[in-house]
């Protein structure tokens, strides 16, 4: 089955930029979605279709996808961005959604 | 505003069945689908299946084929997920999420339903 690999953790200082990667075989050919999940809460969609933001999501969240790596970028990181982040794709081979392994973002 | 409100927490015995409901509001129910996902303690989300609220078409993750059934009641804008033959490793928070009329993206999520399977 299709595998998406994320770094377990990313640490970033307030005001800096966090880049969270999501690696998968030819993931650039798929539409990647990104979710933010804070403790005890349901996931929230922050980027869909590689780089589009849902209404109400700050412009500080952006995404890109090419080759074997998709990236979620959080600019001007704030303390409130501390959360787990998951990438997701639809895998047509298995006819199922696949989630990445998840990345915990810590704001120093 | 789009809202998905799920039924309350449950405790089940191994071998039993569970059925979680998800009542939608704030949008035209039959113009979208519903995906069901779960998250075991300390783990990431896992997709279980999708149902079209327009025509009842379904897709199930291979892992749950034969053990899960998704249904909708368009008269009440409610989706249901039934999981049978429960095991201890089915202990998780179960989520419904709005999806497309075909599988697209999970743009709004319910609050989650904790199901504990224990003897």
CSV table of C-alpha atoms in Angstrom, one decimal:
chain,number,residue,atom,x,y,z
A,1,UNK,CA,0.0,0.0,0.0
A,2,UNK,CA,1.0,3.6,-0.5
A,3,UNK,CA,3.1,5.1,2.3
A,4,UNK,CA,3.5,8.8,3.3
A,5,UNK,CA,6.5,9.6,5.5
A,6,UNK,CA,6.7,12.7,7.7
A,7,UNK,CA,9.4,13.7,10.2
A,8,UNK,CA,8.2,12.9,13.8
A,9,UNK,CA,8.9,16.4,15.0
A,10,UNK,CA,9.8,19.9,14.0
A,11,UNK,CA,10.9,22.6,16.4
A,12,UNK,CA,10.7,26.3,15.5
A,13,UNK,CA,11.1,29.6,17.2
A,14,UNK,CA,8.2,32.1,17.2
A,15,UNK,CA,8.3,34.3,14.1
A,16,UNK,CA,10.3,31.8,12.1
A,17,UNK,CA,9.2,29.4,9.4
A,18,UNK,CA,8.3,25.8,9.8
A,19,UNK,CA,8.5,23.4,6.9
A,20,UNK,CA,6.9,20.0,7.3
A,21,UNK,CA,7.6,17.4,4.6
A,22,UNK,CA,5.5,14.5,3.4
A,23,UNK,CA,7.4,12.0,1.3
A,24,UNK,CA,5.8,9.4,-1.0
A,25,UNK,CA,6.5,7.8,-4.3
A,26,UNK,CA,5.5,10.3,-7.0
A,27,UNK,CA,3.4,12.2,-4.5
A,28,UNK,CA,3.6,15.1,-6.9
A,29,UNK,CA,1.1,13.3,-9.1
A,30,UNK,CA,-1.5,13.3,-6.3
A,31,UNK,CA,-3.5,16.0,-4.5
A,32,UNK,CA,-2.2,16.4,-1.0
A,33,UNK,CA,-4.2,17.7,1.9
A,34,UNK,CA,-2.9,18.8,5.3
A,35,UNK,CA,-4.6,18.7,8.7
A,36,UNK,CA,-3.8,20.4,12.0
A,37,UNK,CA,-4.8,18.5,15.1
A,38,UNK,CA,-4.5,20.0,18.6
A,39,UNK,CA,-4.7,17.8,21.7
A,40,UNK,CA,-8.2,16.6,22.4
A,41,UNK,CA,-9.6,18.1,19.2
A,42,UNK,CA,-10.7,16.9,15.8
A,43,UNK,CA,-8.3,17.5,12.9
A,44,UNK,CA,-8.8,20.7,11.0
A,45,UNK,CA,-8.1,21.1,7.3
A,46,UNK,CA,-5.5,23.8,6.7
A,47,UNK,CA,-4.4,23.2,3.1
A,48,UNK,CA,-6.1,21.1,0.4
A,49,UNK,CA,-5.2,20.2,-3.2
A,50,UNK,CA,-1.5,20.8,-2.5
A,51,UNK,CA,-1.7,24.6,-2.0
A,52,UNK,CA,-5.2,25.9,-1.5
A,53,UNK,CA,-6.4,27.2,1.8
A,54,UNK,CA,-10.0,26.7,3.1
A,55,UNK,CA,-11.8,29.9,4.0
A,56,UNK,CA,-10.9,31.1,7.5
A,57,UNK,CA,-7.4,29.6,7.4
A,58,UNK,CA,-4.6,32.2,7.8
A,59,UNK,CA,-2.3,33.0,4.9
A,60,UNK,CA,0.6,31.9,7.1
A,61,UNK,CA,-0.2,28.3,6.0
A,62,UNK,CA,0.9,27.4,2.5
A,63,UNK,CA,1.7,24.2,0.6
A,64,UNK,CA,3.6,22.9,-2.3
A,65,UNK,CA,4.0,19.5,-4.0
A,66,UNK,CA,6.5,18.2,-6.5
A,67,UNK,CA,8.3,15.0,-7.3
A,68,UNK,CA,8.4,12.8,-4.2
A,69,UNK,CA,7.8,15.5,-1.6
A,70,UNK,CA,4.9,17.6,-0.5
A,71,UNK,CA,5.6,20.5,2.0
A,72,UNK,CA,3.4,22.4,4.4
A,73,UNK,CA,5.0,25.7,5.3
A,74,UNK,CA,3.9,27.7,8.3
A,75,UNK,CA,5.2,31.3,8.2
A,76,UNK,CA,5.6,33.6,11.1
A,77,UNK,CA,5.0,30.7,13.5
A,78,UNK,CA,3.0,31.5,16.6
A,79,UNK,CA,2.6,29.6,19.9
A,80,UNK,CA,-0.9,28.6,18.8
A,81,UNK,CA,0.5,26.6,15.8
A,82,UNK,CA,1.8,23.9,18.2
A,83,UNK,CA,0.0,20.8,17.1
A,84,UNK,CA,0.3,17.6,15.2
A,85,UNK,CA,0.1,17.9,11.4
A,86,UNK,CA,-0.9,15.1,9.0
A,87,UNK,CA,-0.7,14.9,5.2
A,88,UNK,CA,-3.3,12.9,3.3
A,89,UNK,CA,-3.8,11.6,-0.2
A,90,UNK,CA,-6.3,9.5,-2.1
A,91,UNK,CA,-4.5,6.3,-3.3
A,92,UNK,CA,-6.3,5.1,-6.4
A,93,UNK,CA,-4.4,1.8,-6.3
A,94,UNK,CA,-6.0,0.8,-3.0
A,95,UNK,CA,-9.1,3.0,-3.4
A,96,UNK,CA,-8.5,4.6,-0.1
A,97,UNK,CA,-7.3,7.6,1.8
A,98,UNK,CA,-3.8,7.4,3.2
A,99,UNK,CA,-2.5,9.6,6.0
A,100,UNK,CA,1.1,10.5,6.7
A,101,UNK,CA,2.9,9.4,9.9
A,102,UNK,CA,2.3,12.8,11.4
A,103,UNK,CA,4.6,15.6,12.6
A,104,UNK,CA,4.5,17.3,16.0
A,105,UNK,CA,5.4,21.0,15.7
A,106,UNK,CA,6.9,22.5,18.8
A,107,UNK,CA,7.2,26.2,19.2
A,108,UNK,CA,10.3,27.0,21.3
B,1,UNK,CA,-22.2,27.1,9.4
B,2,UNK,CA,-21.3,23.5,8.6
B,3,UNK,CA,-21.7,21.3,11.7
B,4,UNK,CA,-21.4,17.6,12.2
B,5,UNK,CA,-22.6,16.4,15.6
B,6,UNK,CA,-21.8,12.9,16.6
B,7,UNK,CA,-23.4,10.6,19.2
B,8,UNK,CA,-21.9,10.1,22.6
B,9,UNK,CA,-19.2,7.9,24.0
B,10,UNK,CA,-19.8,4.1,24.2
B,11,UNK,CA,-18.3,1.2,26.1
B,12,UNK,CA,-18.6,-2.2,24.3
B,13,UNK,CA,-17.7,-5.8,25.1
B,14,UNK,CA,-15.5,-7.7,22.7
B,15,UNK,CA,-17.6,-9.3,20.0
B,16,UNK,CA,-20.3,-6.7,20.2
B,17,UNK,CA,-21.3,-4.2,17.6
B,18,UNK,CA,-21.3,-0.4,17.7
B,19,UNK,CA,-23.2,2.2,15.8
B,20,UNK,CA,-22.2,5.9,15.7
B,21,UNK,CA,-24.4,8.6,14.3
B,22,UNK,CA,-23.4,11.9,12.7
B,23,UNK,CA,-26.0,14.6,12.2
B,24,UNK,CA,-25.2,17.2,9.6
B,25,UNK,CA,-26.4,20.8,9.4
B,26,UNK,CA,-25.5,24.0,7.6
B,27,UNK,CA,-25.3,22.6,4.1
B,28,UNK,CA,-27.3,20.5,1.6
B,29,UNK,CA,-26.7,17.0,2.9
B,30,UNK,CA,-27.3,15.2,-0.3
B,31,UNK,CA,-24.8,17.3,-2.2
B,32,UNK,CA,-21.9,15.8,-0.4
B,33,UNK,CA,-20.5,12.6,1.0
B,34,UNK,CA,-19.4,11.5,4.5
B,35,UNK,CA,-16.2,9.8,5.3
B,36,UNK,CA,-15.6,7.9,8.6
B,37,UNK,CA,-12.2,7.8,10.2
B,38,UNK,CA,-10.8,6.7,13.5
B,39,UNK,CA,-7.9,7.5,15.7
B,40,UNK,CA,-6.5,5.0,18.2
B,41,UNK,CA,-4.7,6.4,21.3
B,42,UNK,CA,-1.5,8.1,20.3
B,43,UNK,CA,-1.9,7.2,16.6
B,44,UNK,CA,-2.7,9.2,13.5
B,45,UNK,CA,-6.1,9.2,11.7
B,46,UNK,CA,-7.2,6.1,9.8
B,47,UNK,CA,-9.8,6.2,7.0
B,48,UNK,CA,-12.5,3.6,7.3
B,49,UNK,CA,-14.9,4.4,4.4
B,50,UNK,CA,-17.0,6.9,2.5
B,51,UNK,CA,-20.7,7.1,1.6
B,52,UNK,CA,-22.4,9.4,-0.9
B,53,UNK,CA,-25.3,11.0,0.7
B,54,UNK,CA,-26.8,11.5,-2.8
B,55,UNK,CA,-27.1,7.9,-3.8
B,56,UNK,CA,-25.7,5.7,-1.0
B,57,UNK,CA,-22.7,4.6,-3.0
B,58,UNK,CA,-19.9,3.4,-0.6
B,59,UNK,CA,-16.2,2.8,-0.5
B,60,UNK,CA,-14.6,0.8,2.3
B,61,UNK,CA,-11.0,0.5,3.4
B,62,UNK,CA,-9.9,-3.1,2.7
B,63,UNK,CA,-9.1,-3.5,6.4
B,64,UNK,CA,-12.7,-3.0,7.4
B,65,UNK,CA,-14.4,-4.7,4.5
B,66,UNK,CA,-17.1,-7.1,5.8
B,67,UNK,CA,-17.1,-5.6,9.3
B,68,UNK,CA,-18.3,-2.0,8.7
B,69,UNK,CA,-21.5,-0.7,7.2
B,70,UNK,CA,-22.1,3.0,6.3
B,71,UNK,CA,-25.6,4.3,5.8
B,72,UNK,CA,-27.4,7.6,5.7
B,73,UNK,CA,-30.9,8.9,6.5
B,74,UNK,CA,-31.5,11.8,4.2
B,75,UNK,CA,-34.8,12.8,6.0
B,76,UNK,CA,-32.8,13.7,9.1
B,77,UNK,CA,-29.4,14.5,7.4
B,78,UNK,CA,-27.8,11.8,9.5
B,79,UNK,CA,-25.0,9.4,8.7
B,80,UNK,CA,-24.3,6.2,10.5
B,81,UNK,CA,-21.3,3.9,10.9
B,82,UNK,CA,-21.8,0.4,12.2
B,83,UNK,CA,-18.8,-1.7,13.2
B,84,UNK,CA,-19.2,-5.4,14.1
B,85,UNK,CA,-17.2,-8.1,15.9
B,86,UNK,CA,-15.4,-5.5,18.1
B,87,UNK,CA,-12.0,-6.2,19.4
B,88,UNK,CA,-9.9,-4.4,22.0
B,89,UNK,CA,-7.8,-2.8,19.2
B,90,UNK,CA,-11.0,-1.1,18.0
B,91,UNK,CA,-10.8,1.2,21.0
B,92,UNK,CA,-10.5,4.7,19.4
B,93,UNK,CA,-12.1,8.0,18.7
B,94,UNK,CA,-14.3,7.7,15.7
B,95,UNK,CA,-14.9,10.7,13.5
B,96,UNK,CA,-17.3,11.5,10.7
B,97,UNK,CA,-16.1,14.1,8.2
B,98,UNK,CA,-17.8,15.8,5.3
B,99,UNK,CA,-16.4,14.7,1.9
B,100,UNK,CA,-17.3,15.3,-1.7
B,101,UNK,CA,-20.0,13.6,-3.8
B,102,UNK,CA,-16.9,11.7,-4.9
B,103,UNK,CA,-14.0,11.3,-2.5
B,104,UNK,CA,-12.2,14.6,-2.5
B,105,UNK,CA,-11.2,15.9,0.9
B,106,UNK,CA,-12.4,15.9,4.5
B,107,UNK,CA,-13.2,19.6,5.0
B,108,UNK,CA,-15.3,19.5,8.1
B,109,UNK,CA,-15.1,17.0,11.0
B,110,UNK,CA,-17.4,16.0,13.8
B,111,UNK,CA,-16.3,16.3,17.4
B,112,UNK,CA,-15.5,12.6,17.6
B,113,UNK,CA,-17.0,9.7,19.5
B,114,UNK,CA,-14.8,7.7,22.0
B,115,UNK,CA,-15.5,4.0,21.8
B,116,UNK,CA,-13.9,1.8,24.4
B,117,UNK,CA,-13.9,-2.0,23.8
B,118,UNK,CA,-13.2,-3.8,27.0
B,119,UNK,CA,-14.3,-7.0,28.8
